[in-house]
XYZ file of C-alpha atoms in Angstrom:
481
model
C -34.632 0.456 0.408
C -34.320 1.840 3.936
C -35.567 5.308 4.855
C -33.923 7.929 2.661
C -31.869 10.736 4.134
C -34.359 13.236 2.705
C -37.154 11.518 4.646
C -34.954 11.393 7.744
C -34.423 15.145 7.491
C -38.193 15.698 7.315
C -38.739 13.336 10.242
C -36.190 15.245 12.300
C -38.154 18.483 12.157
C -40.286 18.978 15.280
C -42.029 22.389 15.368
C -42.722 21.974 19.081
C -39.005 21.749 19.922
C -36.893 23.923 17.567
C -33.632 23.347 19.445
C -34.007 19.599 19.279
C -34.976 19.840 15.610
C -31.812 21.763 14.746
C -29.643 19.139 16.437
C -31.509 16.246 14.791
C -31.400 17.826 11.326
C -27.689 18.575 11.622
C -26.922 15.054 12.802
C -28.858 13.541 9.895
C -26.937 15.681 7.412
C -23.636 14.799 9.121
C -24.450 11.092 8.839
C -25.109 11.435 5.115
C -21.928 13.440 4.560
C -19.896 10.740 6.317
C -21.536 7.985 4.284
C -20.848 9.950 1.111
C -17.143 10.274 1.974
C -15.789 8.147 4.827
C -12.635 10.275 5.022
C -14.384 13.506 5.962
C -14.349 14.994 9.449
C -17.413 17.134 10.217
C -17.549 19.863 12.851
C -20.883 21.407 13.784
C -21.016 25.125 14.563
C -23.441 27.013 16.790
C -25.242 28.465 13.779
C -28.235 27.245 11.775
C -29.535 28.635 8.472
C -27.410 31.767 8.922
C -26.823 34.114 5.981
C -23.025 33.887 5.960
C -21.983 31.761 8.977
C -21.700 28.050 8.108
C -23.585 25.300 9.918
C -20.862 22.683 9.406
C -17.135 22.645 8.602
C -15.657 19.773 6.570
C -12.012 18.714 6.771
C -9.982 15.898 5.230
C -6.821 14.129 6.377
C -3.556 15.375 4.854
C -5.342 18.364 3.341
C -5.273 21.861 4.767
C -8.386 22.894 2.830
C -11.885 22.983 4.308
C -15.418 23.408 2.996
C -18.181 25.325 4.717
C -21.670 23.810 4.645
C -24.679 26.121 4.717
C -27.985 24.403 5.467
C -30.920 26.035 3.733
C -34.562 25.557 4.679
C -36.085 27.618 1.844
C -35.961 25.877 -1.559
C -36.896 28.974 -3.538
C -34.282 29.381 -6.314
C -34.412 33.169 -5.891
C -33.249 32.881 -2.305
C -30.660 30.229 -3.186
C -29.252 32.556 -5.843
C -29.044 35.321 -3.252
C -27.205 32.976 -0.907
C -24.691 32.255 -3.663
C -24.141 35.984 -4.111
C -23.587 36.486 -0.381
C -21.468 33.469 0.591
C -20.755 31.626 -2.652
C -17.103 30.629 -3.037
C -15.104 27.504 -3.947
C -15.092 26.400 -0.302
C -18.890 26.672 0.097
C -21.538 23.944 -0.040
C -25.204 24.914 0.073
C -27.290 21.978 1.269
C -31.015 22.350 0.656
C -33.133 20.623 3.279
C -36.008 20.389 0.780
C -36.200 17.389 -1.566
C -34.847 17.834 -5.075
C -38.280 17.396 -6.699
C -39.338 20.799 -5.382
C -35.995 22.408 -4.607
C -35.883 24.227 -7.943
C -38.333 25.093 -10.650
C -37.264 23.505 -13.967
C -36.784 26.841 -15.662
C -34.610 28.076 -12.781
C -32.226 25.110 -12.676
C -29.834 26.200 -15.412
C -29.307 29.789 -14.110
C -28.810 28.415 -10.598
C -26.304 25.877 -11.904
C -24.474 28.623 -13.804
C -24.380 30.839 -10.710
C -22.998 27.996 -8.582
C -20.368 27.186 -11.212
C -19.361 30.842 -11.439
C -18.768 31.021 -7.685
C -17.185 27.546 -7.469
C -19.749 26.517 -4.835
C -21.646 23.228 -4.672
C -25.448 23.297 -4.384
C -26.871 19.908 -3.433
C -29.367 18.123 -1.183
C -30.047 14.831 0.575
C -31.468 13.150 -2.539
C -28.474 14.147 -4.646
C -25.876 12.741 -2.248
C -27.949 9.605 -1.704
C -27.733 8.833 -5.421
C -23.936 8.627 -5.121
C -24.276 6.358 -2.093
C -26.772 4.049 -3.798
C -25.057 3.999 -7.198
C -21.670 2.944 -5.851
C -23.218 -0.202 -4.363
C -23.809 -1.389 -7.923
C -20.660 0.197 -9.398
C -17.915 0.519 -6.741
C -15.831 2.765 -9.002
C -18.407 5.505 -8.312
C -16.790 5.729 -4.862
C -14.230 7.942 -6.574
C -16.969 10.437 -7.398
C -18.762 10.273 -4.048
C -15.432 10.829 -2.315
C -14.582 13.790 -4.532
C -17.963 15.522 -4.675
C -17.787 16.973 -1.163
C -14.172 18.000 -1.465
C -14.262 19.450 -4.964
C -17.783 19.344 -6.392
C -19.294 22.510 -7.854
C -22.494 23.620 -9.541
C -25.991 22.246 -9.007
C -25.817 18.531 -8.145
C -29.217 17.166 -7.229
C -30.704 13.759 -8.041
C -30.594 14.082 -11.841
C -27.053 15.453 -11.940
C -25.824 12.893 -9.413
C -27.175 10.079 -11.591
C -25.469 11.574 -14.658
C -22.125 11.897 -12.881
C -22.316 8.415 -11.342
C -23.335 6.765 -14.602
C -20.733 8.767 -16.521
C -17.862 7.607 -14.308
C -19.074 3.983 -14.203
C -19.488 3.913 -17.996
C -16.179 5.750 -18.477
C -14.309 3.175 -16.387
C -15.803 0.311 -18.377
C -15.131 2.158 -21.643
C -11.480 2.881 -20.804
C -10.934 -0.840 -20.231
C -11.997 -1.601 -23.808
C -10.550 1.609 -25.350
C -13.989 3.015 -26.211
C -12.981 6.605 -26.979
C -16.440 8.261 -27.340
C -17.772 6.947 -24.014
C -14.494 7.693 -22.247
C -14.602 11.224 -23.666
C -18.135 11.700 -22.357
C -16.951 10.666 -18.886
C -14.094 13.172 -18.931
C -16.518 15.892 -19.997
C -18.861 15.111 -17.097
C -15.891 15.151 -14.734
C -14.714 18.495 -16.086
C -18.148 20.050 -15.652
C -18.827 19.080 -12.038
C -15.429 18.970 -10.288
C -12.800 21.586 -9.523
C -9.403 21.417 -11.226
C -7.744 19.239 -8.574
C -10.481 16.590 -8.479
C -10.972 16.799 -12.267
C -7.299 16.024 -12.839
C -7.295 13.160 -10.322
C -10.354 11.490 -11.803
C -9.141 12.014 -15.357
C -5.727 10.556 -14.467
C -7.537 7.536 -13.067
C -9.335 6.942 -16.379
C -6.062 7.637 -18.196
C -4.288 4.974 -16.108
C -7.031 2.451 -16.884
C -6.810 3.397 -20.580
C -3.035 2.899 -20.616
C -3.265 -0.248 -18.490
C -5.647 -1.683 -21.053
C -3.127 -1.152 -23.838
C -4.283 2.237 -25.111
C -1.921 4.810 -26.567
C -1.358 7.885 -24.387
C -1.755 10.187 -27.375
C -5.191 8.784 -28.178
C -6.668 9.247 -24.709
C -9.815 11.348 -25.246
C -9.380 14.183 -22.757
C -8.774 17.858 -23.259
C -6.682 18.282 -20.089
C -3.081 17.341 -19.355
C -3.120 13.966 -17.600
C 0.598 13.270 -17.536
C 0.748 13.202 -13.740
C 0.901 9.940 -11.774
C -2.085 8.002 -10.499
C -2.586 9.252 -6.927
C -2.791 7.002 -3.872
C -6.542 7.416 -3.430
C -7.257 6.340 -6.998
C -4.821 3.415 -6.751
C -6.474 2.253 -3.531
C -9.912 2.430 -5.157
C -8.597 0.434 -8.094
C -7.330 -2.277 -5.746
C -10.686 -2.378 -3.932
C -12.668 -3.056 -7.120
C -13.766 -6.509 -8.217
C -10.819 -8.564 -9.419
C -9.304 -7.491 -12.740
C -7.682 -10.647 -14.139
C -5.592 -9.021 -16.879
C -1.927 -9.376 -15.822
C -0.813 -7.017 -18.571
C -3.055 -4.327 -17.094
C -1.491 -4.659 -13.649
C 2.029 -4.668 -15.002
C 1.411 -1.402 -16.822
C -0.280 0.139 -13.797
C 2.452 -0.882 -11.389
C 5.728 -0.006 -13.070
C 6.096 3.256 -11.136
C 4.744 2.003 -7.801
C 7.308 1.849 -4.996
C 7.291 -0.291 -1.867
C 6.858 2.822 0.270
C 3.839 3.990 -1.688
C 2.257 0.556 -1.746
C 2.752 0.158 2.006
C 0.957 3.430 2.742
C -2.296 2.418 1.005
C -5.427 1.723 3.022
C -7.438 -0.971 1.252
C -9.952 -3.708 1.987
C -8.261 -7.057 2.548
C -7.782 -9.726 1.423
C -7.427 -8.104 -1.991
C -7.233 -10.151 -5.179
C -6.104 -7.073 -7.092
C -3.259 -6.483 -4.630
C -2.049 -10.027 -5.346
C -1.985 -9.271 -9.066
C -0.388 -5.838 -8.733
C 2.497 -7.103 -6.593
C 3.005 -10.411 -8.417
C 3.261 -8.675 -11.786
C 5.726 -6.041 -10.555
C 8.094 -8.012 -8.343
C 11.050 -6.917 -10.463
C 10.593 -3.220 -9.641
C 9.832 -3.460 -5.916
C 12.835 -3.026 -3.618
C 13.260 -3.093 0.173
C 16.058 -2.635 2.660
C 14.777 -4.836 5.478
C 12.759 -7.980 6.034
C 11.500 -9.016 9.460
C 9.889 -12.410 9.964
C 7.254 -13.071 12.609
C 6.501 -16.734 13.253
C 3.022 -18.095 13.886
C 1.482 -21.454 14.641
C -1.285 -22.509 12.239
C -4.500 -23.443 14.035
C -6.634 -26.397 13.067
C -9.650 -24.138 12.501
C -7.748 -21.638 10.329
C -8.215 -21.784 6.587
C -4.858 -22.707 5.073
C -4.969 -20.670 1.893
C -1.238 -20.574 1.166
C 0.867 -17.521 0.455
C -0.622 -14.086 -0.100
C 0.361 -10.438 -0.103
C -1.063 -8.048 2.459
C -0.592 -4.509 3.696
C -0.211 -4.795 7.448
C 0.744 -2.022 9.900
C 1.914 0.212 7.084
C 4.123 -2.460 5.502
C 3.877 -4.806 2.551
C 3.953 -8.334 3.919
C 4.089 -11.872 2.597
C 1.825 -14.053 4.709
C 2.238 -17.815 4.933
C 0.746 -20.520 7.122
C 3.662 -20.385 9.593
C 5.070 -16.888 9.163
C 4.565 -13.306 8.056
C 7.517 -11.575 6.380
C 7.327 -7.781 6.649
C 9.179 -5.527 4.194
C 10.404 -1.975 4.779
C 12.461 0.588 2.906
C 13.836 2.137 6.106
C 14.442 0.804 9.606
C 12.078 3.409 11.061
C 9.304 2.013 8.847
C 9.625 -1.453 10.383
C 6.527 -1.249 12.584
C 6.533 -4.730 14.073
C 8.307 -6.003 17.168
C 11.214 -8.354 16.536
C 11.190 -11.962 17.641
C 13.486 -12.885 20.551
C 14.697 -16.383 19.785
C 17.913 -18.370 20.100
C 20.330 -18.654 17.228
C 20.680 -21.907 15.314
C 23.447 -24.488 15.327
C 26.236 -24.420 12.781
C 25.055 -27.731 11.340
C 21.517 -26.355 10.892
C 22.855 -23.226 9.168
C 24.952 -25.336 6.799
C 21.981 -27.618 6.070
C 19.749 -24.680 5.150
C 22.399 -22.930 3.069
C 23.181 -26.074 1.082
C 19.540 -27.150 0.670
C 18.481 -23.739 -0.627
C 21.735 -22.986 -2.487
C 22.523 -19.771 -0.659
C 26.203 -18.763 -0.487
C 27.287 -17.667 3.000
C 30.285 -15.345 3.269
C 30.512 -14.966 7.031
C 29.095 -16.256 10.318
C 28.859 -14.746 13.760
C 28.827 -17.397 16.468
C 28.607 -17.356 20.234
C 29.045 -19.672 23.188
C 28.232 -19.048 26.798
C 31.509 -17.148 27.137
C 32.692 -15.992 23.727
C 31.562 -14.366 20.477
C 33.444 -15.265 17.318
C 33.373 -14.431 13.603
C 34.140 -16.984 10.898
C 34.671 -15.841 7.323
C 37.004 -15.580 4.356
C 39.317 -12.856 3.146
C 38.055 -13.618 -0.328
C 34.437 -13.454 -1.478
C 33.534 -17.134 -1.306
C 31.026 -19.507 0.253
C 32.227 -20.763 3.643
C 29.269 -23.059 4.315
C 31.105 -25.946 2.615
C 34.347 -25.507 4.578
C 35.574 -28.556 6.413
C 37.285 -26.155 8.803
C 33.892 -24.745 9.775
C 32.690 -28.170 10.882
C 35.884 -28.697 12.869
C 35.544 -25.225 14.354
C 31.957 -25.955 15.439
C 33.060 -29.248 17.040
C 35.681 -27.403 19.076
C 33.134 -24.840 20.278
C 30.789 -27.578 21.425
C 27.034 -28.184 21.187
C 26.119 -24.884 22.871
C 27.567 -22.811 20.004
C 24.949 -20.850 18.120
C 24.932 -18.871 14.895
C 23.591 -15.420 15.759
C 24.028 -13.910 12.298
C 25.104 -14.867 8.804
C 26.112 -12.789 5.811
C 24.490 -14.188 2.662
C 25.971 -13.290 -0.712
C 23.365 -12.119 -3.212
C 23.846 -11.547 -6.948
C 25.591 -8.320 -7.845
C 28.171 -8.470 -5.028
C 25.570 -7.582 -2.398
C 25.497 -8.884 1.149
C 22.419 -9.555 3.256
C 22.884 -9.801 7.009
C 20.467 -12.322 8.509
C 20.080 -11.977 12.287
C 18.683 -15.194 13.744
C 17.848 -13.795 17.200
C 15.437 -11.218 15.757
C 14.677 -12.943 12.426
C 15.607 -9.742 10.605
C 17.471 -9.426 7.321
C 19.033 -6.188 6.091
C 21.892 -4.744 4.105
C 25.031 -3.341 5.650
C 24.584 0.073 4.050
C 21.650 1.986 2.563
C 21.470 -0.537 -0.271
C 18.071 -1.996 -1.168
C 17.337 -5.433 -2.567
C 14.728 -6.727 -4.998
C 12.057 -8.099 -2.697
C 12.205 -11.480 -4.456
C 15.861 -11.988 -3.451
C 15.356 -10.482 -0.005
C 12.342 -12.616 0.870
C 13.676 -15.879 -0.516
C 17.066 -15.549 1.173
C 15.687 -14.379 4.520
C 13.020 -17.083 4.681
C 15.328 -19.863 3.484
C 18.014 -19.093 6.071
C 15.972 -17.947 9.075
C 12.970 -20.314 8.861
C 13.254 -24.098 8.838
C 11.387 -24.545 5.562
C 10.422 -27.902 4.168
C 11.250 -28.564 0.541
C 7.563 -28.245 -0.287
C 7.415 -24.824 1.404
C 10.582 -23.758 -0.353
C 9.184 -24.765 -3.745
C 5.903 -22.930 -3.086
C 7.749 -19.757 -2.073
C 10.006 -19.983 -5.108
C 7.014 -20.381 -7.430
C 5.067 -17.607 -5.704
C 7.971 -15.181 -6.050
C 8.214 -15.677 -9.800
C 6.973 -13.147 -12.350
C 4.004 -14.888 -14.008
C 3.951 -12.749 -17.123
C 7.380 -11.135 -17.402
C 8.562 -13.140 -20.379
C 5.623 -12.214 -22.569
C 5.494 -8.637 -21.331
C 9.146 -7.587 -21.349
C 8.763 -5.828 -24.699
C 5.288 -4.373 -24.122
C 4.721 -0.680 -23.494
C 4.056 0.194 -19.863
C 2.106 2.980 -18.263
C 5.364 4.836 -17.706
C 6.867 4.434 -21.175
C 5.165 7.412 -22.794
C 7.243 10.441 -23.618
C 4.946 12.673 -21.558
C 5.457 10.635 -18.402
C 9.215 10.305 -18.870
C 9.532 14.045 -19.075
């Protein structure tokens, strides 16, 4: 293992140059804080080892709360207890610069832990935080704890406690997947002891979601707190970043309440096998208003790995070898520049509509001098009209289809704009992403039959038929209320 942070702190101390030592020690602690929680922003103050003025200020995105970090050079538990009395509060973290082996006397640990719990403060050190960092390399789910410990940890959390918390969450995650109530209960107890109410509820809801996703009954979940709230974005993102979970039933239960907007806002590592499973098993509940297609040319050196889901520029996207189709719930969420291409000929539009069996209710055509609309007073498919062919012949070979109105099931119309390769509804109506993607791609991209068949198969629900009567994560009475 590389040099520990505790050793780096000791190496940073240079008695011959106190000012340089202070800067080096602070920077080492800042580096460890950032590795413990990549979301945290750390601001250094002008103070060092002050009685009540913090050395560092921690902030998190989309959270108005902060935590004050007090660096302490004296490991004596008597002095640490005094510090807790002076500056101890839920927003305080006392970071001992001494290693955990000598930071507290064994007989003093429990009173110090009790004092820290009473004030809501966190008392930790370099060895304690490093355990979270090291443990999550073997069990990525521990990232949930390392992320939460700085923001909402409390009590004495040195090496021993950090190992207990890390192991408890890792074992609890594994136990919830197999509905092991005693081990899951132990994990919720560890969570309740070390974290404040907000972080306790988030972590417990995560285990609850895994329990429910694995087929457990909500009433049998072994936790003393109310966990009826939804799985938050941070926990969902961590779940997607874990090693692939191949249980489709699990992902269907997890995803029934996930919206396109929420999914698009997640920041995850990609490509993500779990994202593929989450989206593919919940296609029937994901809706979008717009689809914008961006064309690409496959390169000989690119790996052609077929269709896959991705989160790109704050949007859920379907990526293929020759295109990326971006989905958005609102026009202002469509964060990708539109293509600027010519429309297609009437004969090409008819060929695509017939080949892919898409009814077309109306066309907008243009020539070098005129713009025309062709449609029907009744709701019917005009792509088969003989008059349309005659009309196109009269307009000449320069006539282009700029837009077409495709008729979708349920008396819904999708406007496909060929110049920008954008499909959208006429009003605020949203479409199931399966219908939106298939129709937009089939009309606005010159798909081969093989590509069409692959898209059709990819946009199917692999496990809907066997799951349509199974209980989902959002079927419990508590969650419906």
